[in-house]
Amino acid sequence: MTASAQSIAENVTRGQGVRRTGADASTPPAADAAAQRRRQAARVLRDGAQERLVSVLLGLRMAREQMGEAPSPVAAELLDGAVRDAEAALAQVREVAAGLCPQVLELRGLVPAVTALAAASPVPVTVRSGRIRLSQVVETHVFFLVSEALAHAVDDSGASRAEVELTHLGSGLVVSVTSDACPPCGAGAEARVGVMTECVTLLEGTLTVTCSSAAGTTVRAVLPVPAGAA
C-alpha cells in the first residue's frame, strides 16, 4: 500500500439471502423500521415539543408586553431571560427534528433534499443527478448516507470542495461522494464510516470508502434499488 494510493477504509456490506427483484421487490424490513423510527421521532418533536415551546414563547412575550413601560427591573430581566431560553430551545428542537427527518425530504424527495444539504455546506458541493424518485424509506437512508459522507469529507478531512453523484446503474442506485481531502484526520471519521455502513447494510447494498493522494476521498455505495421504484 503506497501513500499515493492509500486505502483509508474499505467496508463492504452484503445483504443476507437472495436479492428481491421484479414484482417481489420490497424494502428490507430493517430499513423500513429504522426509517419509521426516524419519522416518528421527528413528528413527535414537531407536533409535540415544538408546538408547546411556541406556545410558551408567545405567552412569555405577551407577559413581557403586559408589564408596561416601567416594570420591575428584576421581573423584566427574568422574563427577558426566559424568552431567550425558550427561543434557544425552540431552535434546538427544530434542528434536531430536521436532523432526524428533514421536511424537504418528506415533501419534495431525495434530490431536492440533497441539493439543500449541499447548499448548506460550508464548502462548495456539486450535485449531479438524473430524475430519481424512490420509496420514502430508501430515500431516507440514502439521504443520511450522503449527509454522513459529506460530514466525513468536510468535518473529518478538511475538504475544500466535494461532489455528490446519484445515478441508476442497471437495477441499482450508485451513490458517490468525492472530495479533495485525504486522509481523514478527525476523531469522528471512523464513527461516520460506521454510520454509513449501517445505512447501506439496511438497504442490503455495498459500501467502499477509499483515498488516494491524486483523487482524494471517495465514498461509493451500490444499492439494489430498481429505477423508478416508489
JSON list of C-alpha atoms in Angstrom, two decimals:
[
{"chain": "A", "resi": 1, "resn": "MET", "atom": "CA", "xyz": [0.00, 0.00, 0.00]},
{"chain": "A", "resi": 2, "resn": "THR", "atom": "CA", "xyz": [1.57, 3.29, -1.07]},
{"chain": "A", "resi": 3, "resn": "ALA", "atom": "CA", "xyz": [0.92, 6.86, 0.02]},
{"chain": "A", "resi": 4, "resn": "SER", "atom": "CA", "xyz": [-0.26, 7.76, -3.48]},
{"chain": "A", "resi": 5, "resn": "ALA", "atom": "CA", "xyz": [-2.93, 5.08, -3.46]},
{"chain": "A", "resi": 6, "resn": "GLN", "atom": "CA", "xyz": [-3.77, 4.55, 0.16]},
{"chain": "A", "resi": 7, "resn": "SER", "atom": "CA", "xyz": [-6.98, 2.84, 1.19]},
{"chain": "A", "resi": 8, "resn": "ILE", "atom": "CA", "xyz": [-8.14, 4.64, 4.32]},
{"chain": "A", "resi": 9, "resn": "ALA", "atom": "CA", "xyz": [-11.16, 2.43, 4.87]},
{"chain": "A", "resi": 10, "resn": "GLU", "atom": "CA", "xyz": [-12.95, -0.24, 2.97]},
{"chain": "A", "resi": 11, "resn": "ASN", "atom": "CA", "xyz": [-16.22, -1.58, 4.26]},
{"chain": "A", "resi": 12, "resn": "VAL", "atom": "CA", "xyz": [-18.09, -3.97, 2.02]},
{"chain": "A", "resi": 13, "resn": "THR", "atom": "CA", "xyz": [-21.51, -4.96, 3.27]},
{"chain": "A", "resi": 14, "resn": "ARG", "atom": "CA", "xyz": [-23.67, -7.57, 1.63]},
{"chain": "A", "resi": 15, "resn": "GLY", "atom": "CA", "xyz": [-27.32, -8.34, 2.36]},
{"chain": "A", "resi": 16, "resn": "GLN", "atom": "CA", "xyz": [-28.37, -11.76, 3.53]},
{"chain": "A", "resi": 17, "resn": "GLY", "atom": "CA", "xyz": [-30.11, -14.13, 1.14]},
{"chain": "A", "resi": 18, "resn": "VAL", "atom": "CA", "xyz": [-31.33, -13.62, -2.39]},
{"chain": "A", "resi": 19, "resn": "ARG", "atom": "CA", "xyz": [-31.91, -10.15, -3.81]},
{"chain": "A", "resi": 20, "resn": "ARG", "atom": "CA", "xyz": [-35.57, -9.26, -4.30]},
{"chain": "A", "resi": 21, "resn": "THR", "atom": "CA", "xyz": [-36.41, -8.17, -7.85]},
{"chain": "A", "resi": 22, "resn": "GLY", "atom": "CA", "xyz": [-39.39, -7.55, -10.08]},
{"chain": "A", "resi": 23, "resn": "ALA", "atom": "CA", "xyz": [-42.83, -7.93, -8.57]},
{"chain": "A", "resi": 24, "resn": "ASP", "atom": "CA", "xyz": [-41.33, -9.32, -5.37]},
{"chain": "A", "resi": 25, "resn": "ALA", "atom": "CA", "xyz": [-39.13, -6.27, -4.79]},
{"chain": "A", "resi": 26, "resn": "SER", "atom": "CA", "xyz": [-39.67, -4.69, -1.40]},
{"chain": "A", "resi": 27, "resn": "THR", "atom": "CA", "xyz": [-37.86, -2.59, 1.11]},
{"chain": "A", "resi": 28, "resn": "PRO", "atom": "CA", "xyz": [-35.87, -4.63, 3.64]},
{"chain": "A", "resi": 29, "resn": "PRO", "atom": "CA", "xyz": [-37.90, -4.77, 6.90]},
{"chain": "A", "resi": 30, "resn": "ALA", "atom": "CA", "xyz": [-35.00, -3.46, 8.98]},
{"chain": "A", "resi": 31, "resn": "ALA", "atom": "CA", "xyz": [-34.64, -0.42, 6.72]},
{"chain": "A", "resi": 32, "resn": "ASP", "atom": "CA", "xyz": [-38.38, 0.22, 6.88]},
{"chain": "A", "resi": 33, "resn": "ALA", "atom": "CA", "xyz": [-38.38, 0.03, 10.68]},
{"chain": "A", "resi": 34, "resn": "ALA", "atom": "CA", "xyz": [-35.37, 2.33, 11.05]},
{"chain": "A", "resi": 35, "resn": "ALA", "atom": "CA", "xyz": [-36.85, 4.96, 8.72]},
{"chain": "A", "resi": 36, "resn": "GLN", "atom": "CA", "xyz": [-40.18, 4.75, 10.53]},
{"chain": "A", "resi": 37, "resn": "ARG", "atom": "CA", "xyz": [-38.47, 5.39, 13.87]},
{"chain": "A", "resi": 38, "resn": "ARG", "atom": "CA", "xyz": [-36.80, 8.49, 12.44]},
{"chain": "A", "resi": 39, "resn": "ARG", "atom": "CA", "xyz": [-40.05, 9.85, 11.03]},
{"chain": "A", "resi": 40, "resn": "GLN", "atom": "CA", "xyz": [-41.94, 9.13, 14.25]},
{"chain": "A", "resi": 41, "resn": "ALA", "atom": "CA", "xyz": [-39.33, 10.84, 16.43]},
{"chain": "A", "resi": 42, "resn": "ALA", "atom": "CA", "xyz": [-39.29, 13.88, 14.14]},
{"chain": "A", "resi": 43, "resn": "ARG", "atom": "CA", "xyz": [-43.09, 14.03, 14.19]},
{"chain": "A", "resi": 44, "resn": "VAL", "atom": "CA", "xyz": [-43.19, 13.87, 17.98]},
{"chain": "A", "resi": 45, "resn": "LEU", "atom": "CA", "xyz": [-40.75, 16.78, 18.17]},
{"chain": "A", "resi": 46, "resn": "ARG", "atom": "CA", "xyz": [-42.57, 18.89, 15.58]},
{"chain": "A", "resi": 47, "resn": "ASP", "atom": "CA", "xyz": [-46.11, 18.19, 16.74]},
{"chain": "A", "resi": 48, "resn": "GLY", "atom": "CA", "xyz": [-45.35, 17.98, 20.44]},
{"chain": "A", "resi": 49, "resn": "ALA", "atom": "CA", "xyz": [-42.31, 19.74, 21.86]},
{"chain": "A", "resi": 50, "resn": "GLN", "atom": "CA", "xyz": [-42.09, 22.36, 19.12]},
{"chain": "A", "resi": 51, "resn": "GLU", "atom": "CA", "xyz": [-45.74, 23.40, 19.39]},
{"chain": "A", "resi": 52, "resn": "ARG", "atom": "CA", "xyz": [-45.53, 23.60, 23.18]},
{"chain": "A", "resi": 53, "resn": "LEU", "atom": "CA", "xyz": [-42.39, 25.72, 23.02]},
{"chain": "A", "resi": 54, "resn": "VAL", "atom": "CA", "xyz": [-44.04, 28.08, 20.53]},
{"chain": "A", "resi": 55, "resn": "SER", "atom": "CA", "xyz": [-46.98, 28.43, 22.92]},
{"chain": "A", "resi": 56, "resn": "VAL", "atom": "CA", "xyz": [-44.67, 29.08, 25.87]},
{"chain": "A", "resi": 57, "resn": "LEU", "atom": "CA", "xyz": [-42.71, 31.66, 23.89]},
{"chain": "A", "resi": 58, "resn": "LEU", "atom": "CA", "xyz": [-45.84, 33.53, 22.87]},
{"chain": "A", "resi": 59, "resn": "GLY", "atom": "CA", "xyz": [-47.06, 33.53, 26.47]},
{"chain": "A", "resi": 60, "resn": "LEU", "atom": "CA", "xyz": [-43.75, 34.91, 27.74]},
{"chain": "A", "resi": 61, "resn": "ARG", "atom": "CA", "xyz": [-43.73, 37.66, 25.13]},
{"chain": "A", "resi": 62, "resn": "MET", "atom": "CA", "xyz": [-47.30, 38.64, 25.98]},
{"chain": "A", "resi": 63, "resn": "ALA", "atom": "CA", "xyz": [-46.43, 38.70, 29.69]},
{"chain": "A", "resi": 64, "resn": "ARG", "atom": "CA", "xyz": [-43.45, 40.93, 28.93]},
{"chain": "A", "resi": 65, "resn": "GLU", "atom": "CA", "xyz": [-45.67, 43.35, 27.00]},
{"chain": "A", "resi": 66, "resn": "GLN", "atom": "CA", "xyz": [-48.21, 43.43, 29.83]},
{"chain": "A", "resi": 67, "resn": "MET", "atom": "CA", "xyz": [-45.58, 44.68, 32.24]},
{"chain": "A", "resi": 68, "resn": "GLY", "atom": "CA", "xyz": [-45.84, 48.16, 30.74]},
{"chain": "A", "resi": 69, "resn": "GLU", "atom": "CA", "xyz": [-43.25, 50.89, 30.36]},
{"chain": "A", "resi": 70, "resn": "ALA", "atom": "CA", "xyz": [-41.76, 50.76, 33.88]},
{"chain": "A", "resi": 71, "resn": "PRO", "atom": "CA", "xyz": [-41.67, 47.14, 35.01]},
{"chain": "A", "resi": 72, "resn": "SER", "atom": "CA", "xyz": [-39.72, 45.82, 37.94]},
{"chain": "A", "resi": 73, "resn": "PRO", "atom": "CA", "xyz": [-36.11, 45.51, 36.74]},
{"chain": "A", "resi": 74, "resn": "VAL", "atom": "CA", "xyz": [-35.76, 42.07, 38.29]},
{"chain": "A", "resi": 75, "resn": "ALA", "atom": "CA", "xyz": [-39.03, 40.78, 36.82]},
{"chain": "A", "resi": 76, "resn": "ALA", "atom": "CA", "xyz": [-38.20, 42.22, 33.40]},
{"chain": "A", "resi": 77, "resn": "GLU", "atom": "CA", "xyz": [-34.77, 40.60, 33.43]},
{"chain": "A", "resi": 78, "resn": "LEU", "atom": "CA", "xyz": [-36.24, 37.26, 34.42]},
{"chain": "A", "resi": 79, "resn": "LEU", "atom": "CA", "xyz": [-38.85, 37.38, 31.65]},
{"chain": "A", "resi": 80, "resn": "ASP", "atom": "CA", "xyz": [-36.32, 38.50, 29.04]},
{"chain": "A", "resi": 81, "resn": "GLY", "atom": "CA", "xyz": [-34.06, 35.64, 30.06]},
{"chain": "A", "resi": 82, "resn": "ALA", "atom": "CA", "xyz": [-36.94, 33.17, 29.85]},
{"chain": "A", "resi": 83, "resn": "VAL", "atom": "CA", "xyz": [-37.78, 34.42, 26.35]},
{"chain": "A", "resi": 84, "resn": "ARG", "atom": "CA", "xyz": [-34.18, 33.94, 25.22]},
{"chain": "A", "resi": 85, "resn": "ASP", "atom": "CA", "xyz": [-34.08, 30.44, 26.70]},
{"chain": "A", "resi": 86, "resn": "ALA", "atom": "CA", "xyz": [-37.35, 29.49, 25.03]},
{"chain": "A", "resi": 87, "resn": "GLU", "atom": "CA", "xyz": [-36.10, 30.81, 21.67]},
{"chain": "A", "resi": 88, "resn": "ALA", "atom": "CA", "xyz": [-32.88, 28.82, 22.02]},
{"chain": "A", "resi": 89, "resn": "ALA", "atom": "CA", "xyz": [-34.77, 25.66, 23.00]},
{"chain": "A", "resi": 90, "resn": "LEU", "atom": "CA", "xyz": [-37.14, 26.05, 20.04]},
{"chain": "A", "resi": 91, "resn": "ALA", "atom": "CA", "xyz": [-34.22, 26.45, 17.64]},
{"chain": "A", "resi": 92, "resn": "GLN", "atom": "CA", "xyz": [-32.59, 23.30, 19.06]},
{"chain": "A", "resi": 93, "resn": "VAL", "atom": "CA", "xyz": [-35.80, 21.27, 18.74]},
{"chain": "A", "resi": 94, "resn": "ARG", "atom": "CA", "xyz": [-36.18, 22.36, 15.12]},
{"chain": "A", "resi": 95, "resn": "GLU", "atom": "CA", "xyz": [-32.56, 21.46, 14.41]},
{"chain": "A", "resi": 96, "resn": "VAL", "atom": "CA", "xyz": [-32.92, 18.00, 15.95]},
{"chain": "A", "resi": 97, "resn": "ALA", "atom": "CA", "xyz": [-36.20, 17.35, 14.10]},
{"chain": "A", "resi": 98, "resn": "ALA", "atom": "CA", "xyz": [-34.61, 18.41, 10.81]},
{"chain": "A", "resi": 99, "resn": "GLY", "atom": "CA", "xyz": [-31.66, 16.14, 11.53]},
{"chain": "A", "resi": 100, "resn": "LEU", "atom": "CA", "xyz": [-33.95, 13.16, 12.14]},
{"chain": "A", "resi": 101, "resn": "CYS", "atom": "CA", "xyz": [-36.08, 13.67, 9.05]},
{"chain": "A", "resi": 102, "resn": "PRO", "atom": "CA", "xyz": [-35.83, 16.92, 7.03]},
{"chain": "A", "resi": 103, "resn": "GLN", "atom": "CA", "xyz": [-39.19, 18.19, 5.81]},
{"chain": "A", "resi": 104, "resn": "VAL", "atom": "CA", "xyz": [-37.79, 18.90, 2.35]},
{"chain": "A", "resi": 105, "resn": "LEU", "atom": "CA", "xyz": [-37.01, 15.18, 2.09]},
{"chain": "A", "resi": 106, "resn": "GLU", "atom": "CA", "xyz": [-40.57, 14.22, 3.04]},
{"chain": "A", "resi": 107, "resn": "LEU", "atom": "CA", "xyz": [-42.24, 16.82, 0.84]},
{"chain": "A", "resi": 108, "resn": "ARG", "atom": "CA", "xyz": [-40.01, 17.00, -2.24]},
{"chain": "A", "resi": 109, "resn": "GLY", "atom": "CA", "xyz": [-37.87, 13.90, -2.27]},
{"chain": "A", "resi": 110, "resn": "LEU", "atom": "CA", "xyz": [-34.23, 12.85, -2.34]},
{"chain": "A", "resi": 111, "resn": "VAL", "atom": "CA", "xyz": [-32.66, 15.09, -4.98]},
{"chain": "A", "resi": 112, "resn": "PRO", "atom": "CA", "xyz": [-34.08, 18.40, -3.65]},
{"chain": "A", "resi": 113, "resn": "ALA", "atom": "CA", "xyz": [-33.09, 17.34, -0.11]},
{"chain": "A", "resi": 114, "resn": "VAL", "atom": "CA", "xyz": [-29.52, 16.51, -1.17]},
{"chain": "A", "resi": 115, "resn": "THR", "atom": "CA", "xyz": [-29.36, 19.78, -3.10]},
{"chain": "A", "resi": 116, "resn": "ALA", "atom": "CA", "xyz": [-30.44, 21.69, 0.02]},
{"chain": "A", "resi": 117, "resn": "LEU", "atom": "CA", "xyz": [-27.86, 19.78, 2.06]},
{"chain": "A", "resi": 118, "resn": "ALA", "atom": "CA", "xyz": [-25.16, 20.76, -0.43]},
{"chain": "A", "resi": 119, "resn": "ALA", "atom": "CA", "xyz": [-26.25, 24.41, -0.37]},
{"chain": "A", "resi": 120, "resn": "ALA", "atom": "CA", "xyz": [-25.91, 24.47, 3.43]},
{"chain": "A", "resi": 121, "resn": "SER", "atom": "CA", "xyz": [-22.37, 23.07, 3.32]},
{"chain": "A", "resi": 122, "resn": "PRO", "atom": "CA", "xyz": [-19.53, 25.40, 4.37]},
{"chain": "A", "resi": 123, "resn": "VAL", "atom": "CA", "xyz": [-17.60, 24.35, 1.23]},
{"chain": "A", "resi": 124, "resn": "PRO", "atom": "CA", "xyz": [-18.76, 24.17, -2.40]},
{"chain": "A", "resi": 125, "resn": "VAL", "atom": "CA", "xyz": [-20.63, 20.93, -3.13]},
{"chain": "A", "resi": 126, "resn": "THR", "atom": "CA", "xyz": [-21.77, 19.97, -6.62]},
{"chain": "A", "resi": 127, "resn": "VAL", "atom": "CA", "xyz": [-24.76, 17.65, -7.01]},
{"chain": "A", "resi": 128, "resn": "ARG", "atom": "CA", "xyz": [-25.12, 15.56, -10.16]},
{"chain": "A", "resi": 129, "resn": "SER", "atom": "CA", "xyz": [-28.27, 13.53, -10.56]},
{"chain": "A", "resi": 130, "resn": "GLY", "atom": "CA", "xyz": [-30.87, 12.49, -13.04]},
{"chain": "A", "resi": 131, "resn": "ARG", "atom": "CA", "xyz": [-34.56, 12.17, -12.23]},
{"chain": "A", "resi": 132, "resn": "ILE", "atom": "CA", "xyz": [-34.56, 9.88, -9.22]},
{"chain": "A", "resi": 133, "resn": "ARG", "atom": "CA", "xyz": [-37.65, 9.10, -7.17]},
{"chain": "A", "resi": 134, "resn": "LEU", "atom": "CA", "xyz": [-37.58, 6.15, -4.82]},
{"chain": "A", "resi": 135, "resn": "SER", "atom": "CA", "xyz": [-39.62, 4.90, -1.90]},
{"chain": "A", "resi": 136, "resn": "GLN", "atom": "CA", "xyz": [-39.63, 7.16, 1.14]},
{"chain": "A", "resi": 137, "resn": "VAL", "atom": "CA", "xyz": [-37.73, 4.55, 3.14]},
{"chain": "A", "resi": 138, "resn": "VAL", "atom": "CA", "xyz": [-34.94, 4.20, 0.59]},
{"chain": "A", "resi": 139, "resn": "GLU", "atom": "CA", "xyz": [-34.68, 7.96, 0.11]},
{"chain": "A", "resi": 140, "resn": "THR", "atom": "CA", "xyz": [-34.38, 8.45, 3.86]},
{"chain": "A", "resi": 141, "resn": "HIS", "atom": "CA", "xyz": [-31.40, 6.12, 4.18]},
{"chain": "A", "resi": 142, "resn": "VAL", "atom": "CA", "xyz": [-29.71, 7.43, 1.02]},
{"chain": "A", "resi": 143, "resn": "PHE", "atom": "CA", "xyz": [-30.07, 11.00, 2.26]},
{"chain": "A", "resi": 144, "resn": "PHE", "atom": "CA", "xyz": [-28.41, 10.21, 5.57]},
{"chain": "A", "resi": 145, "resn": "LEU", "atom": "CA", "xyz": [-25.69, 8.26, 3.78]},
{"chain": "A", "resi": 146, "resn": "VAL", "atom": "CA", "xyz": [-24.91, 11.38, 1.73]},
{"chain": "A", "resi": 147, "resn": "SER", "atom": "CA", "xyz": [-25.12, 13.57, 4.83]},
{"chain": "A", "resi": 148, "resn": "GLU", "atom": "CA", "xyz": [-22.59, 11.43, 6.71]},
{"chain": "A", "resi": 149, "resn": "ALA", "atom": "CA", "xyz": [-20.33, 11.21, 3.65]},
{"chain": "A", "resi": 150, "resn": "LEU", "atom": "CA", "xyz": [-20.23, 15.00, 3.33]},
{"chain": "A", "resi": 151, "resn": "ALA", "atom": "CA", "xyz": [-19.53, 15.36, 7.05]},
{"chain": "A", "resi": 152, "resn": "HIS", "atom": "CA", "xyz": [-16.77, 12.76, 6.66]},
{"chain": "A", "resi": 153, "resn": "ALA", "atom": "CA", "xyz": [-15.24, 14.87, 3.89]},
{"chain": "A", "resi": 154, "resn": "VAL", "atom": "CA", "xyz": [-15.67, 18.34, 5.36]},
{"chain": "A", "resi": 155, "resn": "ASP", "atom": "CA", "xyz": [-15.56, 17.88, 9.14]},
{"chain": "A", "resi": 156, "resn": "ASP", "atom": "CA", "xyz": [-13.18, 14.92, 9.37]},
{"chain": "A", "resi": 157, "resn": "SER", "atom": "CA", "xyz": [-10.93, 15.52, 6.36]},
{"chain": "A", "resi": 158, "resn": "GLY", "atom": "CA", "xyz": [-10.96, 19.28, 5.85]},
{"chain": "A", "resi": 159, "resn": "ALA", "atom": "CA", "xyz": [-12.12, 19.10, 2.23]},
{"chain": "A", "resi": 160, "resn": "SER", "atom": "CA", "xyz": [-12.31, 22.37, 0.30]},
{"chain": "A", "resi": 161, "resn": "ARG", "atom": "CA", "xyz": [-14.83, 21.02, -2.22]},
{"chain": "A", "resi": 162, "resn": "ALA", "atom": "CA", "xyz": [-16.95, 17.92, -2.80]},
{"chain": "A", "resi": 163, "resn": "GLU", "atom": "CA", "xyz": [-19.24, 16.32, -5.35]},
{"chain": "A", "resi": 164, "resn": "VAL", "atom": "CA", "xyz": [-22.31, 14.13, -4.91]},
{"chain": "A", "resi": 165, "resn": "GLU", "atom": "CA", "xyz": [-23.46, 11.91, -7.76]},
{"chain": "A", "resi": 166, "resn": "LEU", "atom": "CA", "xyz": [-26.64, 9.81, -7.79]},
{"chain": "A", "resi": 167, "resn": "THR", "atom": "CA", "xyz": [-27.07, 7.52, -10.78]},
{"chain": "A", "resi": 168, "resn": "HIS", "atom": "CA", "xyz": [-29.01, 4.42, -11.74]},
{"chain": "A", "resi": 169, "resn": "LEU", "atom": "CA", "xyz": [-26.85, 1.53, -12.87]},
{"chain": "A", "resi": 170, "resn": "GLY", "atom": "CA", "xyz": [-28.83, -1.44, -14.14]},
{"chain": "A", "resi": 171, "resn": "SER", "atom": "CA", "xyz": [-31.23, -2.38, -11.36]},
{"chain": "A", "resi": 172, "resn": "GLY", "atom": "CA", "xyz": [-29.30, -0.48, -8.71]},
{"chain": "A", "resi": 173, "resn": "LEU", "atom": "CA", "xyz": [-28.59, 3.02, -7.46]},
{"chain": "A", "resi": 174, "resn": "VAL", "atom": "CA", "xyz": [-25.00, 4.22, -7.22]},
{"chain": "A", "resi": 175, "resn": "VAL", "atom": "CA", "xyz": [-24.28, 6.92, -4.66]},
{"chain": "A", "resi": 176, "resn": "SER", "atom": "CA", "xyz": [-20.88, 8.56, -4.91]},
{"chain": "A", "resi": 177, "resn": "VAL", "atom": "CA", "xyz": [-19.44, 11.35, -2.76]},
{"chain": "A", "resi": 178, "resn": "THR", "atom": "CA", "xyz": [-15.95, 12.54, -3.69]},
{"chain": "A", "resi": 179, "resn": "SER", "atom": "CA", "xyz": [-13.81, 15.23, -2.14]},
{"chain": "A", "resi": 180, "resn": "ASP", "atom": "CA", "xyz": [-10.29, 16.64, -2.48]},
{"chain": "A", "resi": 181, "resn": "ALA", "atom": "CA", "xyz": [-9.27, 15.66, 1.05]},
{"chain": "A", "resi": 182, "resn": "CYS", "atom": "CA", "xyz": [-7.16, 12.69, 2.13]},
{"chain": "A", "resi": 183, "resn": "PRO", "atom": "CA", "xyz": [-6.76, 11.17, 4.62]},
{"chain": "A", "resi": 184, "resn": "PRO", "atom": "CA", "xyz": [-9.45, 11.93, 7.23]},
{"chain": "A", "resi": 185, "resn": "CYS", "atom": "CA", "xyz": [-7.96, 13.31, 10.42]},
{"chain": "A", "resi": 186, "resn": "GLY", "atom": "CA", "xyz": [-10.93, 14.00, 12.69]},
{"chain": "A", "resi": 187, "resn": "ALA", "atom": "CA", "xyz": [-11.76, 11.83, 15.68]},
{"chain": "A", "resi": 188, "resn": "GLY", "atom": "CA", "xyz": [-15.22, 11.08, 14.28]},
{"chain": "A", "resi": 189, "resn": "ALA", "atom": "CA", "xyz": [-14.04, 9.67, 10.94]},
{"chain": "A", "resi": 190, "resn": "GLU", "atom": "CA", "xyz": [-14.26, 6.01, 11.96]},
{"chain": "A", "resi": 191, "resn": "ALA", "atom": "CA", "xyz": [-17.64, 6.52, 13.60]},
{"chain": "A", "resi": 192, "resn": "ARG", "atom": "CA", "xyz": [-19.02, 8.17, 10.47]},
{"chain": "A", "resi": 193, "resn": "VAL", "atom": "CA", "xyz": [-17.86, 5.27, 8.33]},
{"chain": "A", "resi": 194, "resn": "GLY", "atom": "CA", "xyz": [-19.74, 3.02, 10.76]},
{"chain": "A", "resi": 195, "resn": "VAL", "atom": "CA", "xyz": [-22.93, 5.06, 10.32]},
{"chain": "A", "resi": 196, "resn": "MET", "atom": "CA", "xyz": [-22.56, 4.97, 6.53]},
{"chain": "A", "resi": 197, "resn": "THR", "atom": "CA", "xyz": [-22.05, 1.23, 6.68]},
{"chain": "A", "resi": 198, "resn": "GLU", "atom": "CA", "xyz": [-25.24, 0.86, 8.71]},
{"chain": "A", "resi": 199, "resn": "CYS", "atom": "CA", "xyz": [-27.26, 2.87, 6.17]},
{"chain": "A", "resi": 200, "resn": "VAL", "atom": "CA", "xyz": [-26.01, 0.70, 3.31]},
{"chain": "A", "resi": 201, "resn": "THR", "atom": "CA", "xyz": [-26.42, -2.55, 5.24]},
{"chain": "A", "resi": 202, "resn": "LEU", "atom": "CA", "xyz": [-30.07, -1.73, 5.94]},
{"chain": "A", "resi": 203, "resn": "LEU", "atom": "CA", "xyz": [-30.62, -1.42, 2.18]},
{"chain": "A", "resi": 204, "resn": "GLU", "atom": "CA", "xyz": [-28.63, -4.61, 1.51]},
{"chain": "A", "resi": 205, "resn": "GLY", "atom": "CA", "xyz": [-26.05, -2.80, -0.60]},
{"chain": "A", "resi": 206, "resn": "THR", "atom": "CA", "xyz": [-22.27, -2.46, -0.73]},
{"chain": "A", "resi": 207, "resn": "LEU", "atom": "CA", "xyz": [-20.09, 0.40, 0.50]},
{"chain": "A", "resi": 208, "resn": "THR", "atom": "CA", "xyz": [-16.47, 1.26, -0.26]},
{"chain": "A", "resi": 209, "resn": "VAL", "atom": "CA", "xyz": [-14.51, 4.20, 1.13]},
{"chain": "A", "resi": 210, "resn": "THR", "atom": "CA", "xyz": [-11.11, 4.82, -0.47]},
{"chain": "A", "resi": 211, "resn": "CYS", "atom": "CA", "xyz": [-8.48, 7.52, -0.60]},
{"chain": "A", "resi": 212, "resn": "SER", "atom": "CA", "xyz": [-5.61, 8.45, -2.88]},
{"chain": "A", "resi": 213, "resn": "SER", "atom": "CA", "xyz": [-3.38, 11.50, -2.96]},
{"chain": "A", "resi": 214, "resn": "ALA", "atom": "CA", "xyz": [-4.33, 12.10, -6.59]},
{"chain": "A", "resi": 215, "resn": "ALA", "atom": "CA", "xyz": [-8.11, 11.63, -6.43]},
{"chain": "A", "resi": 216, "resn": "GLY", "atom": "CA", "xyz": [-8.91, 12.48, -2.80]},
{"chain": "A", "resi": 217, "resn": "THR", "atom": "CA", "xyz": [-11.54, 10.55, -0.88]},
{"chain": "A", "resi": 218, "resn": "THR", "atom": "CA", "xyz": [-14.39, 8.65, -2.50]},
{"chain": "A", "resi": 219, "resn": "VAL", "atom": "CA", "xyz": [-17.40, 7.15, -0.74]},
{"chain": "A", "resi": 220, "resn": "ARG", "atom": "CA", "xyz": [-19.26, 4.82, -3.10]},
{"chain": "A", "resi": 221, "resn": "ALA", "atom": "CA", "xyz": [-22.37, 2.82, -2.35]},
{"chain": "A", "resi": 222, "resn": "VAL", "atom": "CA", "xyz": [-24.19, 0.45, -4.69]},
{"chain": "A", "resi": 223, "resn": "LEU", "atom": "CA", "xyz": [-27.78, -0.22, -3.66]},
{"chain": "A", "resi": 224, "resn": "PRO", "atom": "CA", "xyz": [-30.15, -2.81, -5.17]},
{"chain": "A", "resi": 225, "resn": "VAL", "atom": "CA", "xyz": [-32.93, -0.33, -5.95]},
{"chain": "A", "resi": 226, "resn": "PRO", "atom": "CA", "xyz": [-34.82, -0.65, -9.27]},
{"chain": "A", "resi": 227, "resn": "ALA", "atom": "CA", "xyz": [-35.13, 2.54, -11.31]},
{"chain": "A", "resi": 228, "resn": "GLY", "atom": "CA", "xyz": [-38.49, 4.20, -10.76]},
{"chain": "A", "resi": 229, "resn": "ALA", "atom": "CA", "xyz": [-39.21, 2.27, -7.55]},
{"chain": "A", "resi": 230, "resn": "ALA", "atom": "CA", "xyz": [-41.79, 4.04, -5.44]}
]
